[in-house]
PDB file of C-alpha atoms in Angstrom:
ATOM      1  CA  MET A 196      51.379  84.239 -36.679  1.00  0.00           C
ATOM      2  CA  ASN A 197      52.469  87.951 -36.492  1.00  0.00           C
ATOM      3  CA  GLN A 198      48.979  89.013 -35.822  1.00  0.00           C
ATOM      4  CA  LEU A 199      49.911  91.327 -32.616  1.00  0.00           C
ATOM      5  CA  ALA A 200      51.028  94.303 -32.660  1.00  0.00           C
ATOM      6  CA  PRO A 201      53.866  95.077 -29.806  1.00  0.00           C
ATOM      7  CA  GLU A 202      51.656  97.024 -28.285  1.00  0.00           C
ATOM      8  CA  ASN A 203      47.831  96.088 -28.761  1.00  0.00           C
ATOM      9  CA  LEU A 204      44.703  97.373 -27.225  1.00  0.00           C
ATOM     10  CA  PRO A 205      42.954  94.675 -24.288  1.00  0.00           C
ATOM     11  CA  GLY A 206      40.412  94.335 -26.796  1.00  0.00           C
ATOM     12  CA  PHE A 207      42.285  93.160 -29.866  1.00  0.00           C
ATOM     13  CA  PHE A 208      44.773  90.737 -27.808  1.00  0.00           C
ATOM     14  CA  LEU A 209      41.533  89.309 -25.882  1.00  0.00           C
ATOM     15  CA  ALA A 210      39.926  88.542 -29.918  1.00  0.00           C
ATOM     16  CA  TRP A 211      43.401  87.407 -30.774  1.00  0.00           C
ATOM     17  CA  ALA A 212      43.232  84.959 -27.680  1.00  0.00           C
ATOM     18  CA  LYS A 213      40.392  83.526 -28.484  1.00  0.00           C
ATOM     19  CA  ARG A 214      41.204  82.708 -32.129  1.00  0.00           C
ATOM     20  CA  ASN A 215      44.029  81.381 -31.021  1.00  0.00           C
ATOM     21  CA  ARG A 216      41.995  78.926 -28.715  1.00  0.00           C
ATOM     22  CA  ILE A 217      43.657  80.646 -25.814  1.00  0.00           C
ATOM     23  CA  ASP A 218      42.143  80.491 -22.280  1.00  0.00           C
ATOM     24  CA  VAL A 219      40.743  83.741 -21.280  1.00  0.00           C
ATOM     25  CA  PRO A 220      39.649  84.423 -17.613  1.00  0.00           C
ATOM     26  CA  ILE A 221      35.826  85.556 -17.785  1.00  0.00           C
ATOM     27  CA  ALA A 222      36.623  88.158 -15.542  1.00  0.00           C
ATOM     28  CA  LEU A 223      39.032  89.774 -17.290  1.00  0.00           C
ATOM     29  CA  GLU A 224      36.867  89.756 -20.741  1.00  0.00           C
ATOM     30  CA  GLU A 225      34.531  90.927 -18.100  1.00  0.00           C
ATOM     31  CA  ALA A 226      36.505  93.918 -16.965  1.00  0.00           C
ATOM     32  CA  VAL A 227      37.575  94.854 -20.393  1.00  0.00           C
ATOM     33  CA  THR A 228      34.014  94.631 -21.861  1.00  0.00           C
ATOM     34  CA  ASN A 229      32.674  96.973 -18.791  1.00  0.00           C
ATOM     35  CA  HIS A 230      35.806  99.713 -18.939  1.00  0.00           C
ATOM     36  CA  GLY A 231      34.087 100.532 -22.475  1.00  0.00           C
ATOM     37  CA  SER A 232      36.823  98.562 -24.783  1.00  0.00           C
ATOM     38  CA  GLN A 233      34.982  97.066 -28.027  1.00  0.00           C
ATOM     39  CA  VAL A 234      36.211  93.709 -27.819  1.00  0.00           C
ATOM     40  CA  ALA A 235      36.294  92.490 -31.409  1.00  0.00           C
ATOM     41  CA  ASP A 236      38.051  89.701 -33.860  1.00  0.00           C
ATOM     42  CA  TRP A 237      38.643  92.070 -36.402  1.00  0.00           C
ATOM     43  CA  LYS A 238      40.950  89.533 -37.993  1.00  0.00           C
ATOM     44  CA  THR A 239      38.067  86.601 -37.838  1.00  0.00           C
ATOM     45  CA  LEU A 240      35.495  89.485 -39.295  1.00  0.00           C
ATOM     46  CA  PHE A 241      38.280  90.340 -42.035  1.00  0.00           C
ATOM     47  CA  ASP A 242      38.590  86.504 -42.811  1.00  0.00           C
ATOM     48  CA  ASN A 243      34.733  86.130 -42.669  1.00  0.00           C
ATOM     49  CA  GLN A 244      34.191  89.531 -44.632  1.00  0.00           C
ATOM     50  CA  SER A 245      36.576  88.276 -47.567  1.00  0.00           C
ATOM     51  CA  SER A 246      35.015  84.588 -47.674  1.00  0.00           C
ATOM     52  CA  GLU A 247      32.368  86.257 -48.761  1.00  0.00           C
ATOM     53  CA  LEU A 248      33.813  88.501 -51.025  1.00  0.00           C
ATOM     54  CA  ALA A 249      35.473  85.699 -52.899  1.00  0.00           C
ATOM     55  CA  ARG A 250      32.239  83.948 -53.233  1.00  0.00           C
ATOM     56  CA  LEU A 251      30.883  86.669 -54.847  1.00  0.00           C
ATOM     57  CA  LYS A 252      33.189  87.239 -57.008  1.00  0.00           C
ATOM     58  CA  SER A 253      33.323  83.449 -58.121  1.00  0.00           C
ATOM     59  CA  GLU A 254      29.239  84.289 -58.528  1.00  0.00           C
ATOM     60  CA  LEU A 255      29.782  87.466 -60.460  1.00  0.00           C
ATOM     61  CA  ALA A 256      32.239  85.105 -63.095  1.00  0.00           C
ATOM     62  CA  GLU A 257      30.179  82.410 -63.385  1.00  0.00           C
ATOM     63  CA  LEU A 258      27.110  84.339 -64.312  1.00  0.00           C
ATOM     64  CA  GLU A 259      29.222  86.953 -66.695  1.00  0.00           C
ATOM     65  CA  ALA A 260      29.945  83.686 -68.305  1.00  0.00           C
ATOM     66  CA  LYS A 261      26.675  82.317 -68.685  1.00  0.00           C
ATOM     67  CA  ASN A 262      25.500  85.864 -70.117  1.00  0.00           C
ATOM     68  CA  ALA A 263      28.430  86.014 -72.964  1.00  0.00           C
ATOM     69  CA  ALA A 264      27.025  82.652 -73.838  1.00  0.00           C
ATOM     70  CA  LYS A 265      23.904  83.420 -74.492  1.00  0.00           C
ATOM     71  CA  PRO A 266      22.842  85.173 -78.163  1.00  0.00           C
ATOM     72  CA  ALA A 267      22.709  88.715 -78.040  1.00  0.00           C
ATOM     73  CA  ALA A 268      18.915  89.317 -77.897  1.00  0.00           C
ATOM     74  CA  SER A 269      18.867  91.773 -81.238  1.00  0.00           C
ATOM     75  CA  SER A 270      16.804  94.385 -80.695  1.00  0.00           C
ATOM     76  CA  GLU A 271      16.384  94.867 -84.318  1.00  0.00           C
ATOM     77  CA  LYS A 272      13.192  93.804 -86.073  1.00  0.00           C
ATOM     78  CA  PRO A 273      12.943  91.977 -88.756  1.00  0.00           C
ATOM     79  CA  LEU A 274      12.536  94.352 -92.333  1.00  0.00           C
ATOM     80  CA  GLY A 275       9.177  95.519 -93.097  1.00  0.00           C
ATOM     81  CA  ALA A 276       7.832  95.265 -96.689  1.00  0.00           C
ATOM     82  CA  ARG A 277       7.945  98.787 -97.521  1.00  0.00           C
ATOM     83  CA  GLU A 278      11.886  98.382 -95.788  1.00  0.00           C
ATOM     84  CA  ARG A 279      12.914  95.687 -97.778  1.00  0.00           C
ATOM     85  CA  SER A 280      11.532  96.993-101.042  1.00  0.00           C
ATOM     86  CA  THR A 281      13.550 100.354-100.091  1.00  0.00           C
ATOM     87  CA  LEU A 282      16.670  98.575 -99.591  1.00  0.00           C
ATOM     88  CA  LEU A 283      16.473  96.221-102.476  1.00  0.00           C
ATOM     89  CA  LYS A 284      15.899 100.093-104.557  1.00  0.00           C
ATOM     90  CA  ILE A 285      19.119 100.899-103.452  1.00  0.00           C
ATOM     91  CA  VAL A 286      20.627  98.405-104.316  1.00  0.00           C
ATOM     92  CA  LEU A 287      19.353  98.200-107.755  1.00  0.00           C
ATOM     93  CA  GLY A 288      20.526 102.086-107.994  1.00  0.00           C
ATOM     94  CA  MET A 289      23.854 101.716-106.922  1.00  0.00           C
ATOM     95  CA  ALA A 290      24.424  98.796-109.418  1.00  0.00           C
ATOM     96  CA  MET A 291      22.966 100.870-111.892  1.00  0.00           C
ATOM     97  CA  ALA A 292      25.092 104.396-111.194  1.00  0.00           C
ATOM     98  CA  CYS A 293      28.011 102.921-109.945  1.00  0.00           C
ATOM     99  CA  TYR A 294      28.554  99.285-112.183  1.00  0.00           C
ATOM    100  CA  GLU A 295      26.720 100.589-115.022  1.00  0.00           C
ATOM    101  CA  HIS A 296      24.165  97.402-114.384  1.00  0.00           C
ATOM    102  CA  ASN A 297      21.400  96.791-117.090  1.00  0.00           C
ATOM    103  CA  PRO A 298      18.733  94.692-114.889  1.00  0.00           C
ATOM    104  CA  HIS A 299      16.791  93.770-117.873  1.00  0.00           C
ATOM    105  CA  ALA A 300      20.192  92.349-119.678  1.00  0.00           C
ATOM    106  CA  GLY A 301      20.039  88.075-119.616  1.00  0.00           C
ATOM    107  CA  ARG A 302      23.514  87.992-117.850  1.00  0.00           C
ATOM    108  CA  THR A 303      25.885  90.652-116.588  1.00  0.00           C
ATOM    109  CA  THR A 304      29.468  90.824-115.080  1.00  0.00           C
ATOM    110  CA  THR A 305      27.971  93.189-112.277  1.00  0.00           C
ATOM    111  CA  ALA A 306      27.820  90.740-109.176  1.00  0.00           C
ATOM    112  CA  SER A 307      31.461  89.881-109.699  1.00  0.00           C
ATOM    113  CA  ALA A 308      32.711  93.422-110.360  1.00  0.00           C
ATOM    114  CA  ILE A 309      30.698  94.292-106.890  1.00  0.00           C
ATOM    115  CA  LEU A 310      32.369  91.235-105.191  1.00  0.00           C
ATOM    116  CA  THR A 311      35.503  92.431-105.867  1.00  0.00           C
ATOM    117  CA  ASP A 312      35.086  95.390-104.802  1.00  0.00           C
ATOM    118  CA  LEU A 313      33.682  94.215-101.313  1.00  0.00           C
ATOM    119  CA  GLN A 314      36.393  91.830-101.120  1.00  0.00           C
ATOM    120  CA  THR A 315      38.682  94.633-101.346  1.00  0.00           C
ATOM    121  CA  LEU A 316      37.421  95.954 -98.489  1.00  0.00           C
ATOM    122  CA  GLY A 317      37.101  93.112 -96.584  1.00  0.00           C
ATOM    123  CA  ILE A 318      33.729  92.598 -96.838  1.00  0.00           C
ATOM    124  CA  ALA A 319      32.966  88.961 -97.116  1.00  0.00           C
ATOM    125  CA  VAL A 320      29.631  88.448 -99.534  1.00  0.00           C
ATOM    126  CA  SER A 321      29.027  85.676-101.749  1.00  0.00           C
ATOM    127  CA  ASP A 322      28.639  86.242-105.529  1.00  0.00           C
ATOM    128  CA  ASP A 323      25.252  84.136-105.712  1.00  0.00           C
ATOM    129  CA  THR A 324      24.105  86.339-102.629  1.00  0.00           C
ATOM    130  CA  ILE A 325      24.925  89.420-104.420  1.00  0.00           C
ATOM    131  CA  ARG A 326      23.241  88.337-107.878  1.00  0.00           C
ATOM    132  CA  LYS A 327      20.194  86.799-105.560  1.00  0.00           C
ATOM    133  CA  TYR A 328      19.430  90.779-104.618  1.00  0.00           C
ATOM    134  CA  LEU A 329      20.154  92.244-107.961  1.00  0.00           C
ATOM    135  CA  ALA A 330      17.192  89.580-108.790  1.00  0.00           C
ATOM    136  CA  GLU A 331      14.761  90.477-106.466  1.00  0.00           C
ATOM    137  CA  ALA A 332      15.979  94.206-107.150  1.00  0.00           C
ATOM    138  CA  VAL A 333      14.392  94.353-111.145  1.00  0.00           C
ATOM    139  CA  GLU A 334      11.198  94.680-109.688  1.00  0.00           C
ATOM    140  CA  TYR A 335      12.111  97.652-109.318  1.00  0.00           C
ATOM    141  CA  ALA A 336      13.849  98.873-112.276  1.00  0.00           C
ATOM    142  CA  PRO A 337      12.690 101.706-114.733  1.00  0.00           C
ATOM    143  CA  PRO A 338      11.418  99.964-117.614  1.00  0.00           C
ATOM    144  CA  ALA A 339      13.753  99.205-120.619  1.00  0.00           C
ATOM    145  CA  ASP A 340      12.801 101.512-122.903  1.00  0.00           C
ATOM    146  CA  MET A 341      14.424 104.474-120.637  1.00  0.00           C
ATOM    147  CA  ASP A 342      17.687 102.828-119.911  1.00  0.00           C
TER     148      ASP A 342
END
C-alpha cells in the first residue's frame, strides 16, 4: 500500500481510510471537517486525472493516425494555361541552351541526355515524360531559320 506517510494530516488519513473501505466514525469525520482541515482523497483525484490523461492521449494518437492517413490537401492549384506555357518555354530554352536541342529535328538524343543528368542527380523521371514535354514545347520554339 505505502500510501500513508509516517505522519499524516487527519484529512489525508480519512481519505485513505475511505478509499480502503475502512469505516470511520461520522463524528470523527465531522470533527475534522469542522476543524477546518480539508478532507480530500488526493489519491483518487490523481488516479481519476491519470485515467483521463491516458484516455486523452489515446484519443490524440487515434486522431493523429487518422490525420496522417488522409492525403495532404494541396494548397497548390493546377497550372493555368499561361503558367503551363511559361514552364514549357523554360524547359525548351534550357534544352536548347544546355543540350543543343533542335526542336525542329525529327529525332534527337536530348531526352536521353537529360534523363542521364537527372538520374545522376537522383531525380526520377522517365524518358517518355521528357520527350512528351519537349514535344509540347515545340510550339514555343523560334522559327527553324533562326537556329
